[in-house]
XYZ file of C-alpha atoms in Angstrom:
376
model
C 41.558 -17.806 33.418
C 44.858 -16.928 31.881
C 46.495 -15.616 28.592
C 44.443 -14.448 25.497
C 41.162 -15.670 26.889
C 41.181 -13.441 29.897
C 39.871 -9.948 28.378
C 40.866 -8.396 31.661
C 44.263 -9.005 31.358
C 44.635 -8.725 27.539
C 42.501 -5.773 27.203
C 42.157 -3.489 30.118
C 45.355 -3.995 31.442
C 47.723 -2.468 28.680
C 45.369 0.736 29.293
C 45.836 0.679 33.102
C 49.726 0.260 32.749
C 50.346 3.110 30.081
C 47.757 5.883 31.349
C 46.476 7.230 34.438
C 42.951 7.637 33.518
C 39.334 6.428 34.356
C 40.078 2.798 33.594
C 43.080 2.650 36.298
C 40.751 4.578 38.701
C 37.980 2.126 38.146
C 40.188 -0.757 38.782
C 41.490 0.512 42.059
C 37.696 1.250 43.078
C 36.913 -2.427 42.351
C 40.119 -3.536 44.220
C 39.223 -1.349 47.300
C 35.856 -2.492 47.499
C 36.723 -6.289 47.119
C 39.161 -6.053 49.785
C 36.659 -4.315 52.167
C 34.055 -7.120 51.310
C 36.624 -9.601 52.128
C 37.180 -7.971 55.545
C 40.667 -7.010 54.718
C 42.254 -4.491 56.787
C 39.815 -1.528 57.786
C 36.764 -2.248 55.636
C 34.906 1.205 56.159
C 38.209 3.063 55.102
C 38.378 0.855 52.029
C 34.910 1.391 50.927
C 35.458 5.090 51.453
C 38.493 4.554 49.335
C 36.497 2.632 46.647
C 33.970 5.566 46.515
C 36.634 8.368 45.895
C 38.218 6.328 43.244
C 34.774 5.606 41.814
C 33.820 9.466 41.615
C 37.196 10.207 40.348
C 36.731 7.720 37.610
C 33.314 9.008 36.760
C 34.765 12.623 36.430
C 37.742 11.596 34.279
C 35.340 9.734 32.045
C 33.130 12.704 31.501
C 35.765 14.981 30.696
C 37.289 12.362 27.931
C 34.148 11.639 26.144
C 34.583 13.967 23.269
C 37.802 12.606 22.542
C 38.306 9.686 19.964
C 41.553 8.785 21.148
C 40.268 7.936 24.635
C 37.134 6.099 23.118
C 38.358 2.443 23.583
C 39.683 3.126 27.208
C 36.167 4.762 27.955
C 34.162 1.822 26.657
C 36.026 -0.732 28.856
C 35.662 1.795 31.819
C 32.136 1.783 31.243
C 32.275 -2.213 31.435
C 34.117 -1.988 34.739
C 32.213 0.813 36.201
C 29.012 -1.458 35.421
C 30.808 -4.289 37.217
C 31.582 -2.036 40.160
C 27.882 -1.170 40.632
C 26.697 -4.976 40.168
C 29.298 -6.259 42.639
C 28.401 -3.892 45.320
C 24.544 -4.368 45.574
C 23.322 -4.607 41.947
C 22.787 -0.856 42.105
C 20.570 0.579 38.845
C 23.356 2.809 37.796
C 24.726 -0.312 36.107
C 22.195 0.410 33.344
C 23.425 4.169 33.040
C 26.963 2.784 32.049
C 25.334 0.172 29.620
C 23.825 3.436 27.849
C 26.993 5.047 27.844
C 28.825 2.262 26.420
C 26.537 1.898 23.608
C 26.785 5.583 22.947
C 30.355 5.885 22.915
C 30.593 2.774 20.570
C 27.993 4.382 18.192
C 29.896 7.643 18.184
C 33.570 6.247 17.917
C 33.168 2.814 16.506
C 36.038 3.240 14.079
C 38.175 4.461 16.947
C 37.672 1.113 18.972
C 39.453 -2.003 18.593
C 37.150 -5.077 17.565
C 38.075 -7.267 20.650
C 37.403 -4.524 23.042
C 33.887 -3.672 21.390
C 33.308 -7.482 21.233
C 34.224 -7.813 24.952
C 31.877 -4.969 25.773
C 29.011 -6.226 23.858
C 29.221 -9.703 25.138
C 29.261 -8.383 28.747
C 26.340 -6.076 28.235
C 24.212 -7.935 26.202
C 24.007 -11.014 28.276
C 23.015 -8.803 31.416
C 20.460 -6.854 29.633
C 18.775 -10.019 28.088
C 18.696 -11.560 31.430
C 17.419 -8.426 32.911
C 14.437 -8.602 30.769
C 13.653 -12.027 31.952
C 12.484 -10.285 35.361
C 10.149 -7.929 33.696
C 6.504 -8.626 33.054
C 5.324 -9.473 29.814
C 3.435 -6.179 29.377
C 6.236 -3.897 30.113
C 6.706 -2.741 26.528
C 3.588 -1.606 24.227
C 3.143 -3.932 21.409
C 5.005 -1.629 18.960
C 8.192 -1.645 21.118
C 8.182 -5.552 21.435
C 10.555 -5.757 18.502
C 11.300 -2.329 17.583
C 14.820 -1.772 15.931
C 15.442 1.301 18.267
C 15.057 -1.010 21.363
C 18.401 -1.709 23.627
C 18.121 -5.171 22.911
C 18.027 -4.821 19.189
C 20.996 -2.547 19.224
C 23.085 -4.824 21.185
C 22.425 -8.137 19.411
C 22.664 -6.467 15.959
C 26.101 -4.993 16.739
C 27.287 -8.265 18.349
C 26.288 -10.322 15.462
C 27.976 -8.158 13.224
C 31.089 -8.290 15.204
C 30.982 -12.060 15.202
C 30.423 -12.201 11.351
C 33.738 -10.305 11.151
C 35.537 -13.022 12.978
C 38.559 -14.475 11.419
C 39.583 -17.401 13.648
C 36.018 -19.238 13.213
C 32.863 -19.412 11.342
C 29.992 -17.229 12.884
C 27.937 -20.484 13.589
C 30.558 -21.753 15.839
C 31.020 -18.395 17.417
C 27.538 -18.170 18.370
C 27.550 -21.780 19.875
C 30.889 -21.049 21.902
C 30.501 -20.850 25.581
C 31.352 -17.449 27.255
C 33.392 -18.700 30.143
C 32.343 -15.467 32.020
C 28.759 -16.328 31.584
C 28.281 -19.939 31.175
C 26.330 -20.185 28.159
C 26.633 -18.946 24.293
C 25.182 -16.201 22.316
C 22.788 -18.645 20.381
C 21.377 -19.395 23.712
C 20.947 -15.658 24.864
C 19.202 -15.116 21.470
C 17.001 -17.979 22.408
C 16.083 -16.662 25.717
C 15.325 -13.211 24.154
C 13.003 -14.902 21.704
C 11.189 -16.643 24.753
C 10.771 -13.250 26.389
C 9.337 -11.745 23.255
C 6.961 -14.372 22.647
C 5.817 -14.100 26.153
C 5.118 -10.190 25.566
C 3.433 -10.974 22.216
C 0.943 -13.673 23.835
C 0.145 -10.922 26.580
C -0.893 -8.444 23.966
C -2.667 -11.138 21.882
C -4.663 -11.889 25.228
C -5.637 -8.127 25.526
C -6.864 -8.309 21.908
C -10.366 -9.326 21.453
C -10.349 -9.920 17.865
C -7.553 -12.579 18.429
C -8.636 -16.092 17.300
C -8.213 -19.453 18.708
C -5.781 -20.462 16.160
C -3.763 -17.539 17.077
C -3.547 -18.785 20.817
C -2.435 -22.315 19.497
C 0.367 -20.662 17.536
C 1.900 -19.286 20.533
C 1.645 -22.537 22.177
C 3.281 -24.326 19.118
C 5.928 -21.866 19.044
C 6.788 -22.217 22.660
C 6.916 -26.009 22.151
C 9.495 -25.475 19.288
C 11.583 -23.207 21.444
C 11.530 -26.006 23.926
C 12.931 -28.371 21.388
C 15.527 -26.037 20.121
C 16.864 -25.852 23.747
C 16.985 -29.737 24.184
C 18.860 -30.085 20.850
C 21.227 -26.994 21.373
C 24.785 -27.687 21.483
C 27.337 -25.594 23.421
C 31.002 -25.578 22.476
C 33.703 -25.324 24.789
C 37.153 -24.403 24.139
C 38.788 -26.914 26.289
C 37.688 -30.070 27.969
C 36.078 -28.482 31.051
C 33.576 -30.403 33.267
C 32.491 -27.416 35.358
C 31.606 -25.457 32.029
C 29.697 -28.281 30.743
C 27.788 -28.937 33.842
C 27.231 -25.198 34.215
C 25.661 -24.771 30.627
C 23.432 -27.526 31.465
C 21.914 -25.560 34.248
C 21.254 -22.786 31.744
C 19.375 -25.101 29.597
C 17.290 -26.475 32.152
C 16.587 -23.163 33.676
C 15.292 -22.016 30.324
C 13.221 -24.695 29.945
C 11.568 -23.879 33.231
C 11.273 -20.091 32.481
C 9.736 -20.989 29.114
C 6.892 -22.937 31.143
C 6.464 -20.334 33.446
C 5.957 -17.375 31.197
C 4.858 -18.953 27.853
C 2.850 -21.875 28.819
C 1.067 -20.657 32.127
C 2.495 -23.628 34.184
C 1.444 -23.985 37.608
C 4.137 -24.044 40.255
C 2.389 -27.384 41.587
C 2.453 -29.190 38.146
C 3.954 -32.267 38.315
C 5.854 -32.039 34.957
C 7.314 -28.475 36.253
C 8.285 -29.918 39.640
C 10.048 -32.946 37.963
C 12.061 -30.110 36.053
C 12.468 -28.141 38.885
C 14.209 -31.154 40.561
C 16.553 -31.564 37.531
C 17.617 -28.034 37.816
C 18.331 -27.994 41.481
C 20.137 -31.155 41.214
C 22.284 -29.729 38.294
C 23.017 -26.677 40.177
C 24.387 -28.558 43.306
C 26.830 -30.178 41.032
C 28.523 -26.820 40.303
C 27.607 -24.553 43.368
C 29.016 -26.487 46.402
C 31.986 -25.946 48.891
C 34.512 -28.020 47.077
C 34.098 -25.924 43.948
C 37.175 -23.492 43.084
C 35.934 -19.863 42.902
C 34.899 -19.044 39.242
C 31.861 -18.027 37.419
C 28.799 -19.523 38.550
C 25.239 -19.741 36.923
C 23.484 -17.028 38.715
C 20.323 -16.937 36.328
C 19.664 -20.511 36.578
C 19.712 -20.326 40.348
C 17.514 -17.462 40.235
C 14.966 -19.183 37.936
C 15.039 -22.130 40.380
C 14.232 -19.687 43.092
C 11.247 -18.336 41.430
C 9.860 -21.596 40.504
C 10.512 -23.012 44.011
C 7.282 -24.031 45.440
C 7.997 -26.565 48.156
C 10.105 -25.629 51.108
C 12.602 -28.377 50.276
C 13.593 -26.578 47.148
C 13.567 -23.374 48.818
C 16.176 -24.625 51.335
C 18.418 -26.201 48.829
C 18.357 -22.807 47.109
C 18.990 -20.688 50.056
C 21.853 -23.237 51.025
C 23.434 -22.511 47.402
C 23.057 -18.671 47.954
C 24.913 -18.807 51.232
C 27.622 -21.067 49.640
C 28.151 -18.564 47.151
C 28.269 -15.716 49.534
C 30.837 -17.417 51.375
C 33.131 -17.969 48.335
C 32.410 -14.579 46.459
C 32.685 -11.444 48.287
C 30.277 -9.393 46.220
C 27.058 -7.560 47.161
C 25.190 -8.782 44.085
C 24.730 -12.388 45.612
C 23.315 -11.250 48.970
C 20.966 -8.641 46.722
C 19.573 -11.222 44.523
C 19.346 -13.849 47.581
C 17.100 -11.050 49.341
C 14.869 -10.608 46.244
C 14.304 -14.127 46.318
C 13.221 -14.337 49.702
C 10.952 -11.405 49.160
C 9.121 -13.150 46.433
C 8.724 -16.291 48.669
C 7.267 -14.187 51.332
C 4.942 -12.485 49.072
C 3.496 -15.778 47.929
C 3.271 -17.117 51.442
C 1.354 -13.840 52.291
C -0.778 -13.972 49.582
C -2.507 -17.257 49.809
C -2.373 -20.549 47.559
C -3.707 -19.116 44.135
C -1.319 -20.955 42.032
C -2.607 -19.147 38.752
C -1.535 -15.726 40.165
C 2.187 -17.146 40.781
C 2.913 -17.646 37.088
C 4.228 -14.152 36.847
C 4.181 -12.822 40.579
C 8.177 -12.780 40.706
C 8.287 -10.526 37.642
C 5.465 -8.028 38.871
C 6.903 -7.681 42.299
C 10.556 -7.059 40.874
C 9.160 -4.398 38.877
C 6.864 -2.777 41.649
C 9.956 -2.599 43.850
C 12.344 -1.200 40.993
C 14.757 -3.875 41.155
C 17.158 -3.921 38.523
C 18.796 -7.331 38.593
C 22.186 -8.095 37.196
C 21.909 -12.040 36.988
C 25.420 -12.666 36.446
């Protein structure tokens, strides 16, 4: 991306040019790590340099946290520090930077430019909401499922508030705009969040002995309403970009598969799910291939395709796409997610062919091993 649509260039670089603070050090850490991952020079020395830059960035960030003058740079630093953790193996520390960014914004909101805040919240909201799709439906107690002090509520509330203040477009259109760094819209992410919430509510309902049959039917009806909303959802691109359009279709199909797995208890061998899985895999092959230029790719849809894969044919295609991405993108996150995927398949193969137990097995396994996936 170029020009104003490239937040790295328009937001972070002015601070890097004019200051020698934590943001510049984080950029140096990211650069050294990418050079190491691409095999440039001496990879071991470059990764050592990246670690030094990273540690110095953390130290400078901590020393400047109380200064409102540094708040905007510190917020952007949290975004890039999180990116460093994600691209170097999806290390759980990216969640610490998420918490730090929210705390900085809550404390110094008046000192932070709207564009920088919007950039940070768009970055973190997508990754947090997609992380929650890897959590079992019983992760939160009933009273916390929709609590106003939850991270999800804070992120979406602040992000919606910022979009309502946009002067260049109406909020509805802003909600439908595709974020080129993610491949989907905020409206889509909020629907994914509602699907996850519905799954959690259904889980607690099933544990409630006083729940009626009408209540169970209501959950199924709501799930199908969400499915209809996904089918009818419109994404808006700011340019005629075929790739973005194809990528957004991957997100739509993946969401429908995810909905069936966690809200409708679909078996992996169910014909309708297999057909939908076929559509998802074919859509992914249009955007993840050797001929495609290096750019943002639909990681979450690829991961959902992996979780829903039952047949060896699907597994092979998914693995081939992971390998293609690994060759084109020198970042550890891809390999990390691929390894998690193969662990899920191995667990299924070792535990027999009980399809009923596979509905949420990938979520349980991820939680058991404490993996904090950044599916971006």
